[in-house]
Amino acid sequence: MASIETVTLEVADPTAARRFYTTAFGLDTQVRLRASEAPTTGFRGFTLALTVSQPATVNGLVDAALDAGATSLKPAAKSLWGYGGVVQAPDGAIWKIATSAKKDTGPATREIDEIVLLLGVADVAASKRFYVAQGLAVGKSFGSKYVEFAAGTSPVKLALYKRRALAKDVGVSPDGTGSHRLVIGGTAEPFTDPDGFAWEAAAPAPTP
């Protein structure tokens, strides 16, 4: 089964971005960084979501991100599905921190249960067919609205959402041009999907 092995964000200053992600979320090896000055404006068509166990952990990670230089797009709050907030990292990537729990069951931690890469696509059904043809296995599917692929042993789960719906969910305009500033490393051969998201053969993790 094909899967995501790495997620690389293209940023103007990799050193500053690494400092942010380590300080804000404790992410060290899960997200890679690559220097890029590729033109990009507005919504880049994707978000990264951190799923955690309880609201206190959401609050802690959101506060840590803001203290490290992130911008709040949606303050942490309760919703029908749980509790969460959205921030934009200094490099421009959008992060959602959320839990399905509505009450705390213990002290806050910095433990992340799951990392999900959500791609905003023009046609969910067509992109689903494309990814299945690339060897990804569907985990959950809600018609033409949302698709989640089985993660297996991958450190990052892939999901598809309509671009406009994804932008609305994180509180930004769906308009955007230029580079996605994202490269996905996978077990399959390199390819580019119908919405311009690039996949490359995942390279081994760099030695410390």
JSON list of C-alpha atoms in Angstrom, two decimals:
[
{"chain": "A", "resi": 1, "resn": "MET", "atom": "CA", "xyz": [0.00, 0.00, 0.00]},
{"chain": "A", "resi": 2, "resn": "ALA", "atom": "CA", "xyz": [1.35, 3.43, -0.92]},
{"chain": "A", "resi": 3, "resn": "SER", "atom": "CA", "xyz": [1.60, 5.94, 1.91]},
{"chain": "A", "resi": 4, "resn": "ILE", "atom": "CA", "xyz": [3.11, 9.23, 3.04]},
{"chain": "A", "resi": 5, "resn": "GLU", "atom": "CA", "xyz": [6.56, 8.91, 4.56]},
{"chain": "A", "resi": 6, "resn": "THR", "atom": "CA", "xyz": [7.46, 12.59, 4.85]},
{"chain": "A", "resi": 7, "resn": "VAL", "atom": "CA", "xyz": [5.95, 16.06, 4.53]},
{"chain": "A", "resi": 8, "resn": "THR", "atom": "CA", "xyz": [8.30, 18.84, 3.42]},
{"chain": "A", "resi": 9, "resn": "LEU", "atom": "CA", "xyz": [7.33, 22.49, 3.78]},
{"chain": "A", "resi": 10, "resn": "GLU", "atom": "CA", "xyz": [9.14, 24.92, 1.49]},
{"chain": "A", "resi": 11, "resn": "VAL", "atom": "CA", "xyz": [10.06, 27.98, 3.55]},
{"chain": "A", "resi": 12, "resn": "ALA", "atom": "CA", "xyz": [12.12, 31.13, 3.18]},
{"chain": "A", "resi": 13, "resn": "ASP", "atom": "CA", "xyz": [14.16, 30.46, 6.34]},
{"chain": "A", "resi": 14, "resn": "PRO", "atom": "CA", "xyz": [14.50, 26.77, 7.30]},
{"chain": "A", "resi": 15, "resn": "THR", "atom": "CA", "xyz": [16.43, 27.55, 10.50]},
{"chain": "A", "resi": 16, "resn": "ALA", "atom": "CA", "xyz": [13.73, 29.89, 11.81]},
{"chain": "A", "resi": 17, "resn": "ALA", "atom": "CA", "xyz": [10.99, 27.47, 10.74]},
{"chain": "A", "resi": 18, "resn": "ARG", "atom": "CA", "xyz": [12.68, 24.55, 12.51]},
{"chain": "A", "resi": 19, "resn": "ARG", "atom": "CA", "xyz": [12.93, 26.63, 15.67]},
{"chain": "A", "resi": 20, "resn": "PHE", "atom": "CA", "xyz": [9.23, 27.45, 15.44]},
{"chain": "A", "resi": 21, "resn": "TYR", "atom": "CA", "xyz": [8.02, 23.87, 14.90]},
{"chain": "A", "resi": 22, "resn": "THR", "atom": "CA", "xyz": [10.21, 22.46, 17.64]},
{"chain": "A", "resi": 23, "resn": "THR", "atom": "CA", "xyz": [9.17, 25.16, 20.13]},
{"chain": "A", "resi": 24, "resn": "ALA", "atom": "CA", "xyz": [5.48, 25.32, 19.22]},
{"chain": "A", "resi": 25, "resn": "PHE", "atom": "CA", "xyz": [4.54, 21.70, 18.63]},
{"chain": "A", "resi": 26, "resn": "GLY", "atom": "CA", "xyz": [7.58, 19.60, 19.50]},
{"chain": "A", "resi": 27, "resn": "LEU", "atom": "CA", "xyz": [7.79, 18.48, 15.87]},
{"chain": "A", "resi": 28, "resn": "ASP", "atom": "CA", "xyz": [11.33, 17.58, 14.92]},
{"chain": "A", "resi": 29, "resn": "THR", "atom": "CA", "xyz": [11.48, 14.68, 12.49]},
{"chain": "A", "resi": 30, "resn": "GLN", "atom": "CA", "xyz": [7.81, 14.58, 11.42]},
{"chain": "A", "resi": 31, "resn": "VAL", "atom": "CA", "xyz": [7.97, 17.72, 9.27]},
{"chain": "A", "resi": 32, "resn": "ARG", "atom": "CA", "xyz": [10.89, 18.46, 6.98]},
{"chain": "A", "resi": 33, "resn": "LEU", "atom": "CA", "xyz": [11.87, 21.89, 5.73]},
{"chain": "A", "resi": 34, "resn": "ARG", "atom": "CA", "xyz": [13.40, 23.04, 2.47]},
{"chain": "A", "resi": 35, "resn": "ALA", "atom": "CA", "xyz": [14.53, 26.51, 1.42]},
{"chain": "A", "resi": 36, "resn": "SER", "atom": "CA", "xyz": [12.35, 28.02, -1.30]},
{"chain": "A", "resi": 37, "resn": "GLU", "atom": "CA", "xyz": [11.50, 31.44, -2.66]},
{"chain": "A", "resi": 38, "resn": "ALA", "atom": "CA", "xyz": [8.80, 30.10, -5.01]},
{"chain": "A", "resi": 39, "resn": "PRO", "atom": "CA", "xyz": [6.09, 32.77, -5.45]},
{"chain": "A", "resi": 40, "resn": "THR", "atom": "CA", "xyz": [2.92, 32.07, -3.49]},
{"chain": "A", "resi": 41, "resn": "THR", "atom": "CA", "xyz": [-0.01, 34.22, -2.39]},
{"chain": "A", "resi": 42, "resn": "GLY", "atom": "CA", "xyz": [-3.12, 33.58, -0.33]},
{"chain": "A", "resi": 43, "resn": "PHE", "atom": "CA", "xyz": [-4.38, 30.11, 0.55]},
{"chain": "A", "resi": 44, "resn": "ARG", "atom": "CA", "xyz": [-1.92, 27.39, -0.47]},
{"chain": "A", "resi": 45, "resn": "GLY", "atom": "CA", "xyz": [-4.61, 24.74, -0.73]},
{"chain": "A", "resi": 46, "resn": "PHE", "atom": "CA", "xyz": [-3.65, 22.57, 2.25]},
{"chain": "A", "resi": 47, "resn": "THR", "atom": "CA", "xyz": [-3.66, 22.48, 6.02]},
{"chain": "A", "resi": 48, "resn": "LEU", "atom": "CA", "xyz": [-1.95, 20.29, 8.57]},
{"chain": "A", "resi": 49, "resn": "ALA", "atom": "CA", "xyz": [-3.96, 19.09, 11.55]},
{"chain": "A", "resi": 50, "resn": "LEU", "atom": "CA", "xyz": [-2.73, 17.89, 14.91]},
{"chain": "A", "resi": 51, "resn": "THR", "atom": "CA", "xyz": [-5.19, 15.61, 16.70]},
{"chain": "A", "resi": 52, "resn": "VAL", "atom": "CA", "xyz": [-4.78, 15.50, 20.47]},
{"chain": "A", "resi": 53, "resn": "SER", "atom": "CA", "xyz": [-6.60, 13.93, 23.42]},
{"chain": "A", "resi": 54, "resn": "GLN", "atom": "CA", "xyz": [-8.30, 16.84, 25.22]},
{"chain": "A", "resi": 55, "resn": "PRO", "atom": "CA", "xyz": [-9.06, 20.58, 25.18]},
{"chain": "A", "resi": 56, "resn": "ALA", "atom": "CA", "xyz": [-6.28, 21.45, 27.65]},
{"chain": "A", "resi": 57, "resn": "THR", "atom": "CA", "xyz": [-3.71, 20.03, 25.25]},
{"chain": "A", "resi": 58, "resn": "VAL", "atom": "CA", "xyz": [-5.25, 22.02, 22.38]},
{"chain": "A", "resi": 59, "resn": "ASN", "atom": "CA", "xyz": [-4.94, 25.19, 24.43]},
{"chain": "A", "resi": 60, "resn": "GLY", "atom": "CA", "xyz": [-1.35, 24.45, 25.38]},
{"chain": "A", "resi": 61, "resn": "LEU", "atom": "CA", "xyz": [-0.22, 23.85, 21.81]},
{"chain": "A", "resi": 62, "resn": "VAL", "atom": "CA", "xyz": [-2.12, 26.85, 20.44]},
{"chain": "A", "resi": 63, "resn": "ASP", "atom": "CA", "xyz": [-0.64, 29.11, 23.12]},
{"chain": "A", "resi": 64, "resn": "ALA", "atom": "CA", "xyz": [2.86, 27.74, 22.47]},
{"chain": "A", "resi": 65, "resn": "ALA", "atom": "CA", "xyz": [2.46, 28.40, 18.74]},
{"chain": "A", "resi": 66, "resn": "LEU", "atom": "CA", "xyz": [1.28, 31.98, 19.33]},
{"chain": "A", "resi": 67, "resn": "ASP", "atom": "CA", "xyz": [4.15, 32.60, 21.76]},
{"chain": "A", "resi": 68, "resn": "ALA", "atom": "CA", "xyz": [6.57, 31.29, 19.12]},
{"chain": "A", "resi": 69, "resn": "GLY", "atom": "CA", "xyz": [5.28, 33.74, 16.49]},
{"chain": "A", "resi": 70, "resn": "ALA", "atom": "CA", "xyz": [2.18, 32.16, 14.91]},
{"chain": "A", "resi": 71, "resn": "THR", "atom": "CA", "xyz": [-0.93, 34.15, 14.01]},
{"chain": "A", "resi": 72, "resn": "SER", "atom": "CA", "xyz": [-4.37, 33.12, 15.28]},
{"chain": "A", "resi": 73, "resn": "LEU", "atom": "CA", "xyz": [-6.88, 32.38, 12.50]},
{"chain": "A", "resi": 74, "resn": "LYS", "atom": "CA", "xyz": [-9.54, 30.80, 14.74]},
{"chain": "A", "resi": 75, "resn": "PRO", "atom": "CA", "xyz": [-9.29, 30.96, 18.54]},
{"chain": "A", "resi": 76, "resn": "ALA", "atom": "CA", "xyz": [-9.69, 27.60, 20.27]},
{"chain": "A", "resi": 77, "resn": "ALA", "atom": "CA", "xyz": [-13.39, 26.97, 20.93]},
{"chain": "A", "resi": 78, "resn": "LYS", "atom": "CA", "xyz": [-16.02, 24.26, 21.31]},
{"chain": "A", "resi": 79, "resn": "SER", "atom": "CA", "xyz": [-17.91, 23.04, 18.25]},
{"chain": "A", "resi": 80, "resn": "LEU", "atom": "CA", "xyz": [-20.34, 20.27, 17.35]},
{"chain": "A", "resi": 81, "resn": "TRP", "atom": "CA", "xyz": [-17.48, 17.84, 16.77]},
{"chain": "A", "resi": 82, "resn": "GLY", "atom": "CA", "xyz": [-15.24, 18.75, 19.69]},
{"chain": "A", "resi": 83, "resn": "TYR", "atom": "CA", "xyz": [-12.76, 21.51, 20.46]},
{"chain": "A", "resi": 84, "resn": "GLY", "atom": "CA", "xyz": [-10.07, 23.16, 18.37]},
{"chain": "A", "resi": 85, "resn": "GLY", "atom": "CA", "xyz": [-8.28, 26.21, 17.08]},
{"chain": "A", "resi": 86, "resn": "VAL", "atom": "CA", "xyz": [-6.35, 27.27, 13.97]},
{"chain": "A", "resi": 87, "resn": "VAL", "atom": "CA", "xyz": [-3.04, 29.11, 13.68]},
{"chain": "A", "resi": 88, "resn": "GLN", "atom": "CA", "xyz": [-0.82, 30.20, 10.80]},
{"chain": "A", "resi": 89, "resn": "ALA", "atom": "CA", "xyz": [2.89, 29.56, 11.24]},
{"chain": "A", "resi": 90, "resn": "PRO", "atom": "CA", "xyz": [5.39, 32.34, 10.42]},
{"chain": "A", "resi": 91, "resn": "ASP", "atom": "CA", "xyz": [6.27, 30.47, 7.20]},
{"chain": "A", "resi": 92, "resn": "GLY", "atom": "CA", "xyz": [2.62, 30.67, 6.07]},
{"chain": "A", "resi": 93, "resn": "ALA", "atom": "CA", "xyz": [1.53, 27.06, 6.65]},
{"chain": "A", "resi": 94, "resn": "ILE", "atom": "CA", "xyz": [-1.86, 26.68, 8.35]},
{"chain": "A", "resi": 95, "resn": "TRP", "atom": "CA", "xyz": [-2.22, 24.32, 11.34]},
{"chain": "A", "resi": 96, "resn": "LYS", "atom": "CA", "xyz": [-5.37, 23.11, 13.04]},
{"chain": "A", "resi": 97, "resn": "ILE", "atom": "CA", "xyz": [-5.09, 21.71, 16.55]},
{"chain": "A", "resi": 98, "resn": "ALA", "atom": "CA", "xyz": [-8.17, 19.77, 17.62]},
{"chain": "A", "resi": 99, "resn": "THR", "atom": "CA", "xyz": [-9.70, 17.07, 19.77]},
{"chain": "A", "resi": 100, "resn": "SER", "atom": "CA", "xyz": [-13.01, 15.21, 19.59]},
{"chain": "A", "resi": 101, "resn": "ALA", "atom": "CA", "xyz": [-13.21, 15.39, 23.40]},
{"chain": "A", "resi": 102, "resn": "LYS", "atom": "CA", "xyz": [-15.18, 18.24, 24.94]},
{"chain": "A", "resi": 103, "resn": "LYS", "atom": "CA", "xyz": [-13.89, 17.84, 28.50]},
{"chain": "A", "resi": 104, "resn": "ASP", "atom": "CA", "xyz": [-10.47, 17.38, 30.02]},
{"chain": "A", "resi": 105, "resn": "THR", "atom": "CA", "xyz": [-9.69, 14.02, 31.58]},
{"chain": "A", "resi": 106, "resn": "GLY", "atom": "CA", "xyz": [-6.30, 14.91, 33.03]},
{"chain": "A", "resi": 107, "resn": "PRO", "atom": "CA", "xyz": [-3.49, 17.46, 32.99]},
{"chain": "A", "resi": 108, "resn": "ALA", "atom": "CA", "xyz": [-2.46, 19.00, 29.68]},
{"chain": "A", "resi": 109, "resn": "THR", "atom": "CA", "xyz": [0.35, 17.31, 27.76]},
{"chain": "A", "resi": 110, "resn": "ARG", "atom": "CA", "xyz": [2.19, 18.07, 24.53]},
{"chain": "A", "resi": 111, "resn": "GLU", "atom": "CA", "xyz": [1.43, 14.63, 23.12]},
{"chain": "A", "resi": 112, "resn": "ILE", "atom": "CA", "xyz": [0.16, 14.55, 19.54]},
{"chain": "A", "resi": 113, "resn": "ASP", "atom": "CA", "xyz": [-1.98, 11.54, 18.66]},
{"chain": "A", "resi": 114, "resn": "GLU", "atom": "CA", "xyz": [-2.13, 12.04, 14.91]},
{"chain": "A", "resi": 115, "resn": "ILE", "atom": "CA", "xyz": [-0.90, 14.33, 12.15]},
{"chain": "A", "resi": 116, "resn": "VAL", "atom": "CA", "xyz": [-3.26, 14.74, 9.19]},
{"chain": "A", "resi": 117, "resn": "LEU", "atom": "CA", "xyz": [-2.42, 16.44, 5.90]},
{"chain": "A", "resi": 118, "resn": "LEU", "atom": "CA", "xyz": [-5.62, 17.82, 4.36]},
{"chain": "A", "resi": 119, "resn": "LEU", "atom": "CA", "xyz": [-5.45, 18.71, 0.69]},
{"chain": "A", "resi": 120, "resn": "GLY", "atom": "CA", "xyz": [-8.04, 21.12, -0.66]},
{"chain": "A", "resi": 121, "resn": "VAL", "atom": "CA", "xyz": [-9.05, 19.81, -4.08]},
{"chain": "A", "resi": 122, "resn": "ALA", "atom": "CA", "xyz": [-11.37, 20.89, -6.87]},
{"chain": "A", "resi": 123, "resn": "ASP", "atom": "CA", "xyz": [-13.10, 17.50, -7.22]},
{"chain": "A", "resi": 124, "resn": "VAL", "atom": "CA", "xyz": [-12.94, 15.14, -4.25]},
{"chain": "A", "resi": 125, "resn": "ALA", "atom": "CA", "xyz": [-14.31, 12.14, -6.16]},
{"chain": "A", "resi": 126, "resn": "ALA", "atom": "CA", "xyz": [-11.86, 12.57, -9.05]},
{"chain": "A", "resi": 127, "resn": "SER", "atom": "CA", "xyz": [-8.90, 13.05, -6.70]},
{"chain": "A", "resi": 128, "resn": "LYS", "atom": "CA", "xyz": [-9.99, 9.99, -4.73]},
{"chain": "A", "resi": 129, "resn": "ARG", "atom": "CA", "xyz": [-9.93, 7.88, -7.92]},
{"chain": "A", "resi": 130, "resn": "PHE", "atom": "CA", "xyz": [-6.52, 9.32, -8.79]},
{"chain": "A", "resi": 131, "resn": "TYR", "atom": "CA", "xyz": [-5.02, 8.45, -5.43]},
{"chain": "A", "resi": 132, "resn": "VAL", "atom": "CA", "xyz": [-6.52, 4.96, -5.38]},
{"chain": "A", "resi": 133, "resn": "ALA", "atom": "CA", "xyz": [-4.86, 4.41, -8.76]},
{"chain": "A", "resi": 134, "resn": "GLN", "atom": "CA", "xyz": [-1.57, 5.46, -7.15]},
{"chain": "A", "resi": 135, "resn": "GLY", "atom": "CA", "xyz": [-1.95, 2.69, -4.60]},
{"chain": "A", "resi": 136, "resn": "LEU", "atom": "CA", "xyz": [-3.49, 4.46, -1.60]},
{"chain": "A", "resi": 137, "resn": "ALA", "atom": "CA", "xyz": [-6.23, 2.65, 0.30]},
{"chain": "A", "resi": 138, "resn": "VAL", "atom": "CA", "xyz": [-9.40, 4.50, 1.32]},
{"chain": "A", "resi": 139, "resn": "GLY", "atom": "CA", "xyz": [-10.06, 4.52, 5.06]},
{"chain": "A", "resi": 140, "resn": "LYS", "atom": "CA", "xyz": [-13.19, 6.69, 5.21]},
{"chain": "A", "resi": 141, "resn": "SER", "atom": "CA", "xyz": [-15.23, 8.29, 2.44]},
{"chain": "A", "resi": 142, "resn": "PHE", "atom": "CA", "xyz": [-18.13, 10.72, 2.60]},
{"chain": "A", "resi": 143, "resn": "GLY", "atom": "CA", "xyz": [-19.12, 10.97, -1.04]},
{"chain": "A", "resi": 144, "resn": "SER", "atom": "CA", "xyz": [-17.87, 14.06, -2.81]},
{"chain": "A", "resi": 145, "resn": "LYS", "atom": "CA", "xyz": [-17.16, 15.97, 0.41]},
{"chain": "A", "resi": 146, "resn": "TYR", "atom": "CA", "xyz": [-14.35, 14.22, 2.27]},
{"chain": "A", "resi": 147, "resn": "VAL", "atom": "CA", "xyz": [-12.02, 11.26, 1.86]},
{"chain": "A", "resi": 148, "resn": "GLU", "atom": "CA", "xyz": [-9.52, 9.90, 4.37]},
{"chain": "A", "resi": 149, "resn": "PHE", "atom": "CA", "xyz": [-6.91, 7.35, 3.35]},
{"chain": "A", "resi": 150, "resn": "ALA", "atom": "CA", "xyz": [-5.61, 4.53, 5.53]},
{"chain": "A", "resi": 151, "resn": "ALA", "atom": "CA", "xyz": [-2.36, 5.59, 7.14]},
{"chain": "A", "resi": 152, "resn": "GLY", "atom": "CA", "xyz": [-0.91, 2.17, 7.93]},
{"chain": "A", "resi": 153, "resn": "THR", "atom": "CA", "xyz": [2.47, 2.78, 9.55]},
{"chain": "A", "resi": 154, "resn": "SER", "atom": "CA", "xyz": [2.79, 6.26, 8.02]},
{"chain": "A", "resi": 155, "resn": "PRO", "atom": "CA", "xyz": [3.54, 9.12, 10.44]},
{"chain": "A", "resi": 156, "resn": "VAL", "atom": "CA", "xyz": [1.07, 11.33, 8.53]},
{"chain": "A", "resi": 157, "resn": "LYS", "atom": "CA", "xyz": [-2.49, 10.56, 7.40]},
{"chain": "A", "resi": 158, "resn": "LEU", "atom": "CA", "xyz": [-3.76, 11.97, 4.09]},
{"chain": "A", "resi": 159, "resn": "ALA", "atom": "CA", "xyz": [-7.26, 13.37, 3.61]},
{"chain": "A", "resi": 160, "resn": "LEU", "atom": "CA", "xyz": [-9.05, 15.23, 0.81]},
{"chain": "A", "resi": 161, "resn": "TYR", "atom": "CA", "xyz": [-11.51, 18.07, 1.27]},
{"chain": "A", "resi": 162, "resn": "LYS", "atom": "CA", "xyz": [-13.05, 20.53, -1.16]},
{"chain": "A", "resi": 163, "resn": "ARG", "atom": "CA", "xyz": [-10.77, 23.54, -1.41]},
{"chain": "A", "resi": 164, "resn": "ARG", "atom": "CA", "xyz": [-13.45, 26.10, -0.55]},
{"chain": "A", "resi": 165, "resn": "ALA", "atom": "CA", "xyz": [-14.72, 24.01, 2.37]},
{"chain": "A", "resi": 166, "resn": "LEU", "atom": "CA", "xyz": [-11.19, 23.58, 3.72]},
{"chain": "A", "resi": 167, "resn": "ALA", "atom": "CA", "xyz": [-10.48, 27.30, 3.50]},
{"chain": "A", "resi": 168, "resn": "LYS", "atom": "CA", "xyz": [-13.76, 28.08, 5.26]},
{"chain": "A", "resi": 169, "resn": "ASP", "atom": "CA", "xyz": [-12.97, 25.53, 7.98]},
{"chain": "A", "resi": 170, "resn": "VAL", "atom": "CA", "xyz": [-9.70, 27.29, 8.85]},
{"chain": "A", "resi": 171, "resn": "GLY", "atom": "CA", "xyz": [-11.05, 30.82, 8.46]},
{"chain": "A", "resi": 172, "resn": "VAL", "atom": "CA", "xyz": [-9.32, 32.08, 5.31]},
{"chain": "A", "resi": 173, "resn": "SER", "atom": "CA", "xyz": [-10.31, 33.06, 1.77]},
{"chain": "A", "resi": 174, "resn": "PRO", "atom": "CA", "xyz": [-10.01, 30.16, -0.73]},
{"chain": "A", "resi": 175, "resn": "ASP", "atom": "CA", "xyz": [-8.20, 32.44, -3.17]},
{"chain": "A", "resi": 176, "resn": "GLY", "atom": "CA", "xyz": [-4.52, 31.81, -3.74]},
{"chain": "A", "resi": 177, "resn": "THR", "atom": "CA", "xyz": [-1.96, 31.58, -6.52]},
{"chain": "A", "resi": 178, "resn": "GLY", "atom": "CA", "xyz": [1.51, 30.22, -7.09]},
{"chain": "A", "resi": 179, "resn": "SER", "atom": "CA", "xyz": [3.34, 27.41, -5.34]},
{"chain": "A", "resi": 180, "resn": "HIS", "atom": "CA", "xyz": [1.72, 25.15, -2.73]},
{"chain": "A", "resi": 181, "resn": "ARG", "atom": "CA", "xyz": [5.09, 25.29, -0.92]},
{"chain": "A", "resi": 182, "resn": "LEU", "atom": "CA", "xyz": [4.56, 21.61, -0.06]},
{"chain": "A", "resi": 183, "resn": "VAL", "atom": "CA", "xyz": [6.23, 18.41, -1.23]},
{"chain": "A", "resi": 184, "resn": "ILE", "atom": "CA", "xyz": [4.93, 15.02, -0.11]},
{"chain": "A", "resi": 185, "resn": "GLY", "atom": "CA", "xyz": [7.38, 12.14, 0.19]},
{"chain": "A", "resi": 186, "resn": "GLY", "atom": "CA", "xyz": [5.85, 8.75, -0.47]},
{"chain": "A", "resi": 187, "resn": "THR", "atom": "CA", "xyz": [6.58, 5.11, -1.16]},
{"chain": "A", "resi": 188, "resn": "ALA", "atom": "CA", "xyz": [5.30, 5.35, -4.74]},
{"chain": "A", "resi": 189, "resn": "GLU", "atom": "CA", "xyz": [7.07, 6.79, -7.78]},
{"chain": "A", "resi": 190, "resn": "PRO", "atom": "CA", "xyz": [7.07, 10.61, -8.08]},
{"chain": "A", "resi": 191, "resn": "PHE", "atom": "CA", "xyz": [3.90, 12.17, -9.46]},
{"chain": "A", "resi": 192, "resn": "THR", "atom": "CA", "xyz": [1.82, 15.36, -9.39]},
{"chain": "A", "resi": 193, "resn": "ASP", "atom": "CA", "xyz": [-1.87, 15.12, -8.54]},
{"chain": "A", "resi": 194, "resn": "PRO", "atom": "CA", "xyz": [-4.73, 16.88, -10.40]},
{"chain": "A", "resi": 195, "resn": "ASP", "atom": "CA", "xyz": [-4.48, 19.93, -8.10]},
{"chain": "A", "resi": 196, "resn": "GLY", "atom": "CA", "xyz": [-0.74, 20.37, -8.52]},
{"chain": "A", "resi": 197, "resn": "PHE", "atom": "CA", "xyz": [0.44, 18.75, -5.27]},
{"chain": "A", "resi": 198, "resn": "ALA", "atom": "CA", "xyz": [3.82, 17.15, -5.89]},
{"chain": "A", "resi": 199, "resn": "TRP", "atom": "CA", "xyz": [4.91, 13.77, -4.55]},
{"chain": "A", "resi": 200, "resn": "GLU", "atom": "CA", "xyz": [8.50, 12.60, -4.59]},
{"chain": "A", "resi": 201, "resn": "ALA", "atom": "CA", "xyz": [10.21, 9.37, -3.55]},
{"chain": "A", "resi": 202, "resn": "ALA", "atom": "CA", "xyz": [10.85, 9.78, 0.17]},
{"chain": "A", "resi": 203, "resn": "ALA", "atom": "CA", "xyz": [14.52, 10.18, 1.00]},
{"chain": "A", "resi": 204, "resn": "PRO", "atom": "CA", "xyz": [16.00, 8.68, 4.19]},
{"chain": "A", "resi": 205, "resn": "ALA", "atom": "CA", "xyz": [15.81, 10.89, 7.26]},
{"chain": "A", "resi": 206, "resn": "PRO", "atom": "CA", "xyz": [18.86, 13.15, 7.59]},
{"chain": "A", "resi": 207, "resn": "THR", "atom": "CA", "xyz": [21.32, 12.22, 10.32]},
{"chain": "A", "resi": 208, "resn": "PRO", "atom": "CA", "xyz": [21.36, 14.63, 13.30]}
]
